[in-house]
Amino acid sequence: MLVPPQAPPSWNHTPEQILKETESYITNGKQLHDKIGAIDQPTIENSFKPFAEFDNENAGISNILTFYQHVSASKELRDASTEAEQKIRDFSIEQGSREDLYKVFNKLFNETKNYDSLTDETKKYIKEINDGFKRNGLALPLEQREKIKEIQKKLSNLSLEFGKNLGEQQEFLLFTKEELDGVPKDVIDQFEKITDDSGEEKLKMTFKYPDIFPVLKYAKNENTRKLAFVGDQNKVPQNEPLLQEAVKLRTELAKTLGYKTFADYILEKKMAKNSETVLSFLDDLQKKLTPLALKEREQLLSLKNKDLKEKGLEQSDQYYVWDHRFYDTLLLEQQYKVDQQKIAEYFPMESTISKMLKIFEKLMNLKFIESIDEKSVWHQDVKQFAVWNTDDGESSPKFVGWLYFDLHPRDGFNKTDDSRQYPVTALVCNFSKPTKDKPSLLKHDEVTTFFHELGHGIHDLVGKTEYAEFHGPSGCSWDFVEAPSQMLEYWTWSKDELRELSSHYETGAKIDDELIDSLIRSKHVNGGLFNLRQLHFGLFDMTLHSINPDTDIAKFWNESREKIALVSSGGVETKGFNSFNHIMGGYQAGYYGYLWSQVFAADIYYTKFKSNPMDTKVGVEYRDIILARGGSKEENDNLKELLGREPNNEAFSKELGLNA
């Protein structure tokens, strides 16, 4: 029996323990930093090494303490975890503003050329620390430094409050059964029944994905879809002033630090380097996508009018934003014979996820062993796996880390010697729970989403860096971080791999060729509109943080959606930015990265995997060059090593049917 050398973390914290351990973490960190800051003659041994060791040893602790806010069923635990994150963020801001530490690391950075024995990763880390102090204003006069620190703390508070409002929101709409005509029975069966003030029994639709997406995709009543879409867009109105204040503070921060815009401040540390590069990329992509998307919209509007005629309703010259998921689904069913409900029958969640793990076992020489121990998980629904590397054969595996799956939504649900700190990775999802008649069945887009998210988990698990700073996805440039998982999405559009993942929930049969072929043919149907939607988010983000930070946010959100994404809201103002957590949770001036990284994802897949997606030799090479290194080397250098050349956009353009 394989025994992991590191026990799984404990998940039995009380609110009091969370706050006590947080205080201990902060106290220990401050004591160490006080000691380092007092050193007159800093060296690698007396300054950098203890600093890095503390970070390595405690990164997992802080991640666990702040994780409960996203997954715990206990509001008290969630609140304590949120408070812990605020305290840790404040501590980080304070320590990042210390002049004594800056002097130590600035001196070390200037002397790294004298240390011949330092690894490239160590040199990079010292540079990152020194740059971090400069980006916190440590090279500026005291008054400006204090102003920057105050702004950073305000921004941290705004980010936490924005995310907490989203995680805690329990808004809903009530519909009659007739208003939900077309929505699959297994979805409706999970809606809570509520008697309204008039005594009529209605069904409660929350704004969680398993509730609202099927309504937008299948409800035949346009007004139902409109109410669902507008309600979802306009939830958490208390977030609007938080975003407005954050944009103003970010602009003020950038100006104080001497940057032209906040986007330039952020992008300096990304692959793109500056806002001009990003805006040029998005503008070029918009020009290429728009003609394709206009044709798609024309076809969908024609389908809409055909549907309206069959229902005896008046024709329309408008294609509304709440129309899109419904008519996109109808087009796939009628013209491409894609029956998403039928396809889902072949992807029961439990067996599909098990088979996904088998793919990673073969592709990257890994082994997943489920561990049944309710004491070492935070909720009874959570699954835990010990993960092993089998490069040297299954008889002598090496421990990799712990993997957790938390798959269903619930209230409040929204990481000094030669020893190794093993990764602990959790995937938190929003899949429907099984009913009394059926297991949880995954739609194909959910299969793709889970494989994507599992890719992030694997990226974290197989990371092998000297320093936690560069480990896994969080250690990469944020405009590259999605590329490995986007690349893996290609497996869920590959015929052999799809068949391997499938198993009918009643018969166990593999999905047939006809269903697979129709699905694969539909891959890029309405792809122009889909990517323009992403481009709308990216340009909205970049406009707030570079072109016009003083813009009327609500007006720009609605006008730019119609202009860029080519869908109308019929004059109804919506405020989807109130739930756009990306630009308050780390992706500010960075949402473009979802499109930017697709270029690399396509290039890797077409060059290395397309001819044989299950080639273990290539999979291990990819694992070791791209995933294991995290951000310890420049991503572009890793790509050149893997591809044997500079990356380019030829595969991306080919995939989308665009001219390069």
XYZ file of C-alpha atoms in Angstrom:
660
model
C 0.000 0.000 0.000
C 1.322 3.429 -0.974
C 1.740 5.812 1.968
C 2.141 9.509 1.105
C 5.158 11.102 2.830
C 3.024 14.140 3.671
C -0.353 13.817 5.374
C -3.264 15.752 3.889
C -4.001 19.085 5.539
C -6.486 19.274 8.372
C -9.881 20.718 7.484
C -11.431 20.787 10.964
C -10.742 24.417 11.827
C -13.110 26.391 14.009
C -13.547 30.126 13.357
C -11.418 30.811 16.423
C -8.628 28.526 15.196
C -8.587 30.219 11.786
C -8.046 33.623 13.378
C -5.519 32.277 15.913
C -3.419 30.602 13.193
C -3.663 33.752 11.093
C -2.262 35.843 13.938
C 0.515 33.287 14.439
C 1.393 33.383 10.728
C 1.529 37.186 10.760
C 3.525 37.371 14.012
C 6.106 34.850 12.782
C 6.414 36.638 9.464
C 6.865 40.043 11.061
C 9.500 38.739 13.488
C 11.470 37.246 10.602
C 11.200 40.415 8.526
C 12.282 42.542 11.505
C 15.365 40.356 11.822
C 16.184 40.544 8.098
C 15.518 44.296 7.962
C 18.076 44.925 10.721
C 20.933 43.254 8.794
C 23.641 45.720 7.696
C 25.548 43.310 5.464
C 22.901 41.169 3.731
C 23.894 37.915 2.055
C 22.026 35.103 0.362
C 22.423 32.976 3.499
C 21.384 35.496 6.144
C 18.666 37.366 4.236
C 17.290 35.826 1.064
C 17.317 32.195 2.183
C 15.245 32.651 5.396
C 12.862 34.982 3.505
C 12.284 32.393 0.764
C 12.031 29.489 3.221
C 9.287 31.242 5.178
C 7.363 31.819 1.952
C 7.816 28.187 0.851
C 6.761 26.746 4.206
C 3.778 29.019 4.817
C 2.169 29.508 1.391
C 0.025 26.421 1.949
C -1.001 27.524 5.436
C -2.291 30.913 4.319
C -4.113 29.346 1.368
C -5.946 26.892 3.632
C -6.983 29.580 6.116
C -8.421 31.757 3.336
C -10.002 28.865 1.393
C -12.921 28.237 3.758
C -14.669 31.433 2.616
C -15.251 29.834 -0.795
C -16.430 26.365 0.241
C -17.615 26.114 3.837
C -21.296 25.559 4.574
C -20.785 27.465 7.849
C -21.244 31.229 7.621
C -19.146 31.636 10.771
C -16.247 29.794 9.133
C -16.664 31.759 5.911
C -16.629 35.042 7.811
C -13.542 34.050 9.808
C -11.790 32.975 6.613
C -12.630 36.286 4.932
C -11.307 38.142 7.976
C -8.151 36.017 7.826
C -7.615 36.943 4.188
C -8.034 40.623 4.990
C -5.467 40.393 7.797
C -3.003 38.491 5.580
C -3.458 40.984 2.739
C -2.879 43.907 5.115
C 0.225 42.164 6.467
C 1.508 41.634 2.929
C 0.950 45.302 2.059
C 2.721 46.449 5.243
C 5.709 44.171 4.663
C 5.876 45.159 1.004
C 6.150 48.802 2.070
C 9.088 48.415 4.472
C 12.065 50.597 3.645
C 14.451 48.424 5.689
C 13.553 45.305 3.688
C 13.841 47.224 0.418
C 17.372 48.340 1.305
C 18.358 44.733 2.066
C 16.963 43.272 -1.149
C 18.024 46.178 -3.334
C 21.590 45.613 -2.156
C 21.274 41.859 -2.745
C 19.882 42.463 -6.230
C 22.765 44.770 -7.128
C 25.246 42.152 -5.919
C 23.736 39.039 -7.557
C 26.350 39.271 -10.316
C 28.938 38.440 -7.645
C 27.208 35.145 -6.795
C 28.260 32.724 -9.544
C 26.632 29.744 -7.844
C 23.094 31.155 -7.836
C 20.522 29.395 -9.984
C 18.646 31.410 -12.599
C 15.474 30.895 -10.571
C 17.093 32.375 -7.457
C 18.311 35.385 -9.430
C 14.839 35.839 -10.874
C 13.237 35.647 -7.426
C 15.600 38.264 -5.980
C 14.791 40.532 -8.932
C 11.049 39.963 -8.427
C 11.325 40.871 -4.730
C 13.287 44.026 -5.531
C 10.881 44.985 -8.336
C 7.966 44.388 -5.977
C 9.301 46.931 -3.500
C 9.817 49.470 -6.300
C 6.284 48.843 -7.583
C 5.083 49.600 -4.053
C 6.782 53.003 -4.248
C 9.824 52.324 -2.069
C 12.001 54.449 -4.369
C 9.671 57.432 -3.770
C 9.516 59.962 -0.898
C 7.825 58.869 2.353
C 4.621 60.869 1.797
C 3.979 59.172 -1.545
C 4.831 55.749 -0.100
C 2.232 56.199 2.622
C -0.329 57.261 0.028
C 0.393 54.146 -2.062
C 0.080 51.875 0.969
C -3.250 53.457 1.881
C -4.558 52.972 -1.685
C -3.427 49.330 -1.735
C -5.257 48.600 1.516
C -8.425 50.247 0.234
C -8.229 48.225 -2.985
C -7.730 45.030 -1.013
C -10.823 45.764 1.087
C -12.883 46.560 -2.009
C -11.816 43.323 -3.709
C -12.743 41.210 -0.694
C -16.091 42.941 -0.221
C -16.941 42.589 -3.927
C -16.184 38.857 -3.878
C -17.992 38.278 -0.597
C -21.124 40.003 -1.889
C -21.104 37.649 -4.868
C -20.451 34.539 -2.802
C -23.149 35.348 -0.264
C -25.849 36.510 -2.706
C -29.036 34.441 -2.545
C -31.192 36.291 -5.060
C -33.742 34.368 -7.120
C -36.749 34.612 -9.408
C -40.066 32.764 -9.236
C -41.613 31.222 -12.351
C -44.679 29.140 -13.051
C -44.207 25.718 -14.602
C -45.709 27.081 -17.831
C -43.173 29.914 -17.941
C -40.412 27.295 -17.785
C -41.770 25.276 -20.718
C -38.841 23.684 -22.561
C -36.499 23.519 -19.569
C -35.439 19.889 -18.940
C -37.479 18.054 -16.305
C -34.432 17.013 -14.269
C -33.526 20.709 -13.903
C -37.041 21.772 -12.910
C -37.279 18.891 -10.427
C -34.425 20.442 -8.459
C -36.093 23.866 -8.216
C -37.600 24.578 -4.823
C -41.394 24.988 -4.850
C -42.638 28.209 -3.238
C -46.151 29.577 -2.776
C -46.253 33.283 -3.644
C -48.382 35.989 -2.032
C -51.354 35.151 -4.264
C -51.282 31.514 -3.168
C -49.955 30.252 -6.517
C -47.231 27.597 -6.447
C -44.103 28.692 -8.274
C -40.588 27.401 -8.885
C -37.512 29.120 -7.473
C -34.671 29.745 -9.932
C -31.473 30.972 -8.302
C -28.655 32.617 -10.222
C -26.306 29.688 -9.686
C -25.110 28.169 -12.966
C -26.994 24.831 -12.735
C -30.250 26.814 -12.392
C -29.953 29.747 -14.749
C -28.026 28.305 -17.706
C -30.667 25.673 -18.593
C -33.360 28.371 -18.383
C -31.458 30.638 -20.785
C -30.777 27.720 -23.140
C -34.129 25.936 -23.176
C -36.987 28.173 -21.953
C -39.287 28.698 -24.949
C -40.860 31.818 -23.454
C -38.762 34.850 -24.452
C -39.957 36.883 -21.469
C -38.784 34.136 -19.118
C -35.328 34.263 -20.670
C -35.321 38.055 -20.541
C -36.285 38.118 -16.861
C -33.646 35.490 -16.063
C -30.897 37.283 -17.985
C -31.672 40.778 -16.701
C -32.113 39.506 -13.152
C -28.775 37.727 -13.268
C -27.018 40.757 -14.754
C -28.471 43.113 -12.158
C -27.811 41.054 -9.031
C -25.569 42.400 -6.236
C -26.189 46.101 -7.048
C -24.110 46.986 -3.987
C -21.018 46.050 -6.022
C -21.367 48.952 -8.482
C -19.909 51.668 -6.215
C -17.123 49.269 -5.193
C -15.982 48.856 -8.809
C -16.290 52.592 -9.457
C -14.108 53.395 -6.457
C -11.590 50.678 -7.367
C -11.107 52.082 -10.885
C -10.455 55.577 -9.487
C -8.010 54.262 -6.885
C -6.144 52.145 -9.444
C -5.707 55.175 -11.696
C -4.449 57.216 -8.743
C -2.039 54.421 -7.776
C -0.578 54.201 -11.280
C -0.147 57.973 -11.589
C 1.553 58.179 -8.187
C 3.996 55.464 -9.252
C 4.755 57.285 -12.494
C 2.863 55.068 -14.950
C 0.754 56.453 -17.777
C -2.180 54.154 -16.942
C -3.042 51.410 -14.469
C -2.950 48.909 -17.336
C 0.672 49.845 -18.031
C 1.486 49.286 -14.353
C -0.095 45.812 -14.430
C 1.148 44.757 -17.868
C 4.770 45.597 -17.132
C 4.967 42.184 -15.426
C 2.960 40.260 -18.045
C 3.955 38.741 -21.383
C 2.261 41.613 -23.240
C 4.362 44.256 -21.384
C 2.184 47.314 -22.226
C -1.369 48.430 -23.023
C -0.554 49.336 -26.640
C 0.306 45.700 -27.380
C -2.920 44.455 -25.785
C -5.158 47.014 -27.485
C -3.545 46.275 -30.849
C -4.114 42.526 -30.314
C -7.771 43.029 -29.387
C -8.400 45.507 -32.210
C -6.894 43.155 -34.797
C -8.948 40.246 -33.478
C -12.141 42.305 -33.492
C -11.617 43.244 -37.145
C -11.153 39.585 -38.098
C -14.047 38.254 -36.015
C -16.716 40.852 -36.800
C -17.506 39.822 -40.430
C -17.826 36.197 -39.309
C -20.011 37.149 -36.337
C -22.318 39.321 -38.456
C -23.054 36.323 -40.698
C -23.708 34.201 -37.624
C -26.085 36.799 -36.186
C -27.981 37.017 -39.483
C -28.460 33.242 -39.479
C -29.602 33.243 -35.838
C -32.043 36.117 -36.423
C -33.522 34.168 -39.329
C -33.915 31.155 -37.046
C -35.521 33.357 -34.398
C -38.100 34.693 -36.852
C -38.872 31.185 -38.048
C -39.468 30.206 -34.420
C -41.636 33.282 -33.793
C -43.716 32.502 -36.891
C -44.302 28.931 -35.708
C -45.468 30.329 -32.361
C -47.771 32.819 -34.097
C -45.773 35.776 -32.799
C -44.698 39.017 -34.477
C -41.459 39.039 -36.474
C -38.434 40.884 -35.070
C -35.460 42.733 -36.512
C -33.567 42.530 -33.219
C -31.341 39.759 -31.872
C -31.353 40.235 -28.114
C -28.678 39.159 -25.695
C -31.182 36.882 -23.892
C -31.953 35.232 -27.246
C -28.461 33.941 -27.794
C -28.129 30.818 -25.664
C -31.616 29.668 -26.732
C -31.177 30.081 -30.492
C -27.576 28.929 -30.410
C -28.836 25.688 -28.824
C -31.740 25.453 -31.291
C -29.385 25.920 -34.261
C -27.138 23.128 -33.003
C -30.138 20.828 -32.591
C -31.854 21.589 -35.910
C -28.963 22.068 -38.341
C -26.169 20.097 -36.720
C -28.300 17.442 -35.004
C -26.563 18.157 -31.699
C -28.860 16.994 -28.912
C -27.137 18.209 -25.754
C -29.533 16.335 -23.478
C -28.918 13.075 -25.351
C -25.152 13.625 -25.357
C -25.212 14.300 -21.607
C -26.604 10.802 -21.015
C -23.185 9.462 -22.026
C -21.318 11.577 -19.491
C -22.435 10.711 -15.958
C -20.272 12.831 -13.719
C -18.658 10.131 -11.578
C -17.465 7.852 -14.378
C -16.523 10.739 -16.686
C -14.266 12.333 -14.094
C -12.721 8.953 -13.309
C -11.899 8.521 -17.004
C -10.458 12.026 -17.192
C -8.018 11.032 -14.479
C -7.107 7.968 -16.564
C -6.215 10.269 -19.469
C -3.828 12.223 -17.255
C -2.424 8.981 -15.878
C -1.443 7.853 -19.374
C -0.508 11.234 -20.811
C 1.663 12.475 -17.955
C 2.695 9.340 -16.046
C 0.496 10.008 -13.016
C -1.572 7.829 -10.702
C -4.615 8.978 -8.697
C -5.657 6.995 -5.624
C -8.871 8.041 -3.880
C -8.607 8.406 -0.123
C -11.747 7.900 1.956
C -11.382 9.982 5.109
C -14.208 12.333 6.062
C -11.991 13.953 8.695
C -9.588 15.278 6.070
C -12.159 17.084 3.890
C -14.206 20.232 4.530
C -17.566 18.796 3.410
C -19.058 15.336 3.004
C -19.416 15.822 -0.780
C -15.673 16.354 -1.263
C -13.473 13.689 -2.888
C -9.779 13.404 -2.011
C -6.983 11.813 -4.071
C -3.331 11.102 -3.402
C -1.406 11.738 -6.632
C 1.767 9.889 -7.657
C 4.346 10.173 -10.449
C 5.040 6.882 -12.273
C 7.963 7.932 -14.507
C 9.977 5.058 -13.035
C 7.115 2.551 -13.298
C 4.096 1.881 -11.120
C 6.172 -0.286 -8.790
C 8.197 2.710 -7.549
C 6.008 5.815 -7.755
C 6.947 9.193 -6.281
C 4.391 11.216 -4.342
C 3.168 14.366 -6.111
C 0.510 15.881 -3.842
C -3.148 15.951 -2.823
C -6.096 16.693 -5.125
C -9.642 17.559 -4.009
C -12.898 17.710 -5.977
C -15.768 19.793 -4.566
C -18.307 19.531 -7.344
C -21.712 20.820 -6.240
C -22.886 24.334 -5.289
C -24.162 25.243 -1.837
C -24.652 28.460 0.121
C -21.442 30.480 0.332
C -19.820 28.330 -2.308
C -18.343 30.410 -4.813
C -2.645 26.868 -1.397
C 14.805 24.461 5.586
C 16.245 21.502 4.530
C 15.957 19.369 1.419
C 12.430 18.214 2.271
C 9.630 19.125 -0.155
C 6.352 20.939 0.464
C 3.890 18.910 -1.622
C 1.078 20.695 -3.473
C -2.496 20.614 -2.228
C -4.956 21.439 -5.012
C -8.738 21.798 -4.954
C -11.207 22.050 -7.833
C -14.406 23.795 -6.761
C -17.242 23.447 -9.298
C -20.959 24.145 -9.760
C -22.322 20.897 -11.225
C -25.893 19.751 -10.643
C -26.440 17.151 -7.953
C -27.881 13.740 -8.879
C -31.644 13.254 -8.598
C -33.475 10.184 -7.318
C -33.882 8.996 -10.930
C -30.577 10.005 -12.540
C -26.948 10.544 -11.674
C -25.492 13.980 -12.300
C -25.062 14.167 -16.084
C -22.520 16.516 -17.652
C -23.391 18.545 -20.726
C -20.538 18.572 -23.226
C -19.604 22.140 -22.297
C -19.377 20.984 -18.671
C -17.102 18.116 -19.718
C -14.889 20.698 -21.417
C -15.023 23.049 -18.436
C -14.072 20.337 -15.964
C -11.200 19.104 -18.120
C -10.018 22.717 -18.328
C -10.197 23.190 -14.555
C -8.578 19.812 -13.938
C -5.765 21.086 -16.135
C -5.171 23.926 -13.663
C -5.112 21.359 -10.871
C -2.560 19.188 -12.678
C -0.466 22.284 -13.458
C -0.320 22.975 -9.728
C 0.367 19.359 -8.753
C 3.256 18.666 -11.129
C 4.968 21.986 -10.455
C 8.603 21.571 -9.359
C 10.116 24.942 -8.593
C 12.613 26.024 -5.961
C 10.268 28.704 -4.694
C 6.524 28.828 -4.013
C 6.532 32.247 -5.694
C 6.837 30.586 -9.115
C 4.881 27.394 -8.470
C 2.002 26.266 -10.684
C -0.555 28.504 -12.391
C -0.319 31.241 -9.753
C 3.424 31.528 -10.414
C 2.971 32.208 -14.147
C 2.328 35.449 -15.980
C -1.415 35.994 -15.841
C -1.700 36.313 -19.607
C -0.234 32.817 -19.981
C -1.896 31.058 -17.050
C -4.960 29.911 -19.045
C -2.972 28.493 -21.978
C -2.231 25.014 -20.524
C -5.882 24.432 -19.625
C -7.200 25.907 -22.874
C -4.885 23.531 -24.713
C -6.413 20.580 -22.854
C -9.906 21.546 -24.039
C -8.931 20.125 -27.444
C -9.106 16.611 -25.933
C -12.851 17.044 -25.369
C -13.289 17.698 -29.098
C -11.183 14.717 -30.193
C -13.192 11.719 -31.369
C -11.193 8.937 -29.724
C -10.818 10.772 -26.420
C -14.515 11.696 -26.297
C -15.477 8.100 -26.898
C -13.093 6.986 -24.169
C -14.643 9.425 -21.696
C -18.191 8.282 -22.450
C -20.359 5.655 -20.761
C -24.158 5.782 -20.957
C -25.582 6.196 -17.474
C -28.052 3.297 -17.975
C -26.334 0.867 -20.363
C -22.642 1.739 -20.072
C -22.459 1.986 -23.886
C -19.944 4.266 -25.573
C -21.276 7.312 -27.403
C -21.929 6.488 -31.077
C -20.122 7.974 -34.077
C -23.153 9.904 -35.279
C -23.470 11.864 -32.035
C -19.716 12.482 -31.818
C -19.420 13.560 -35.455
C -22.324 16.002 -35.182
C -20.830 17.439 -31.999
C -17.356 17.899 -33.505
C -18.822 19.539 -36.629
C -20.492 22.084 -34.374
C -17.326 23.097 -32.506
C -16.983 26.573 -33.991
C -20.628 27.232 -34.786
C -21.225 30.836 -33.680
C -17.580 31.019 -32.659
C -17.360 34.579 -33.949
C -20.087 35.741 -31.572
C -18.625 33.729 -28.700
C -15.191 35.272 -29.091
C -16.594 38.775 -29.548
C -18.339 38.317 -26.198
C -14.942 37.562 -24.652
C -13.503 40.505 -26.536
C -16.223 42.753 -25.090
C -15.140 41.770 -21.580
C -11.486 42.337 -22.462
C -12.045 45.764 -24.033
C -14.366 46.818 -21.196
C -11.592 45.933 -18.744
C -8.883 47.692 -20.774
C -11.030 50.815 -21.281
C -11.565 51.214 -17.544
C -7.867 50.754 -16.858
C -6.225 52.530 -19.783
C -8.279 54.390 -22.401
C -10.883 56.138 -20.253
C -10.952 55.424 -16.507
C -13.528 58.238 -16.047
C -16.091 56.574 -18.319
C -19.708 56.065 -17.218
C -19.347 52.367 -16.390
C -22.989 51.333 -16.852
C -23.411 53.281 -20.087
C -20.172 51.939 -21.528
C -20.973 48.338 -20.504
C -24.256 48.394 -22.421
C -23.144 50.419 -25.445
C -19.924 48.464 -25.928
C -21.730 45.122 -25.683
C -24.025 46.106 -28.534
C -21.157 47.539 -30.586
C -18.573 44.804 -29.954
C -20.546 41.651 -29.099
C -23.288 42.526 -31.651
C -26.228 41.673 -29.368
C -28.932 44.110 -28.305
C -30.429 44.661 -24.864
C -33.440 46.419 -26.368
C -32.709 49.547 -24.376
C -32.825 47.654 -21.080
C -29.848 48.734 -18.979
C -28.053 45.828 -17.354
C -25.103 45.877 -14.992
C -23.283 42.606 -15.488
C -20.081 44.276 -14.318
C -21.423 43.976 -10.760
C -20.690 40.239 -10.957
C -17.570 40.551 -13.154
C -15.375 39.212 -10.369
C -12.345 38.819 -12.629
C -11.599 42.542 -12.674
C -11.904 42.781 -8.900
C -10.171 39.506 -8.113
C -6.817 39.598 -9.876
C -7.598 39.883 -13.598
C -7.905 43.685 -13.665
C -6.273 44.897 -16.886
C -5.829 41.203 -17.578
C -9.043 39.707 -18.964
C -7.568 39.940 -22.478
C -5.408 37.018 -21.334
C -8.217 34.531 -22.041
C -7.934 35.353 -25.754
C -4.177 36.037 -25.744
C -3.387 32.637 -24.222
C -5.569 30.810 -26.775
C -2.883 31.635 -29.333
C -0.336 29.608 -27.348
C -2.844 26.845 -26.557
C -3.602 26.281 -30.248
C 0.075 26.446 -31.211
C 1.057 23.801 -28.632
C -1.800 21.449 -29.518
C -1.385 21.642 -33.296
C 2.403 21.330 -33.111
C 2.816 18.657 -30.435
C -0.441 16.764 -29.842
C -2.861 16.962 -32.784
C -1.439 13.927 -34.575
C -1.530 11.807 -31.399
C -3.199 13.368 -28.340
C -2.235 10.419 -26.100
C 1.514 10.308 -26.832
C 3.035 9.794 -23.372
C 6.504 10.897 -24.459
C 5.173 14.239 -25.697
C 2.892 14.545 -22.670
C 5.790 14.116 -20.248
C 7.929 16.552 -22.269
C 5.123 19.106 -22.074
C 4.660 18.399 -18.355
C 8.344 18.983 -17.614
C 8.924 22.048 -19.825
C 5.663 23.980 -19.452
C 3.880 22.777 -16.308
C 6.669 21.822 -13.915
C 8.554 25.089 -14.368
C 5.611 27.356 -13.544
C 6.913 30.903 -13.737
C 10.509 30.072 -12.809
C 11.572 30.773 -16.413
C 10.140 33.207 -18.928
C 7.093 31.608 -20.548
C 8.199 32.571 -24.030
C 11.522 30.769 -23.501
C 9.676 27.628 -22.378
C 7.426 27.814 -25.437
C 10.407 28.149 -27.772
C 12.043 25.110 -26.153
C 8.899 23.000 -26.480
C 7.956 24.096 -30.008
C 11.487 24.364 -31.389
C 10.699 27.885 -32.671
C 9.027 31.152 -31.723
C 5.285 30.731 -31.018
C 2.920 32.162 -33.644
C -0.820 32.631 -34.266
C -1.170 30.407 -37.349
C -2.857 27.520 -35.511
C -5.181 29.904 -33.636
C -6.300 31.577 -36.873
C -6.755 28.207 -38.565
C -8.766 26.875 -35.637
C -11.188 29.805 -35.793
C -11.354 29.874 -39.585
C -9.726 33.303 -39.791
C -7.051 34.640 -42.094
C -3.747 34.734 -40.228
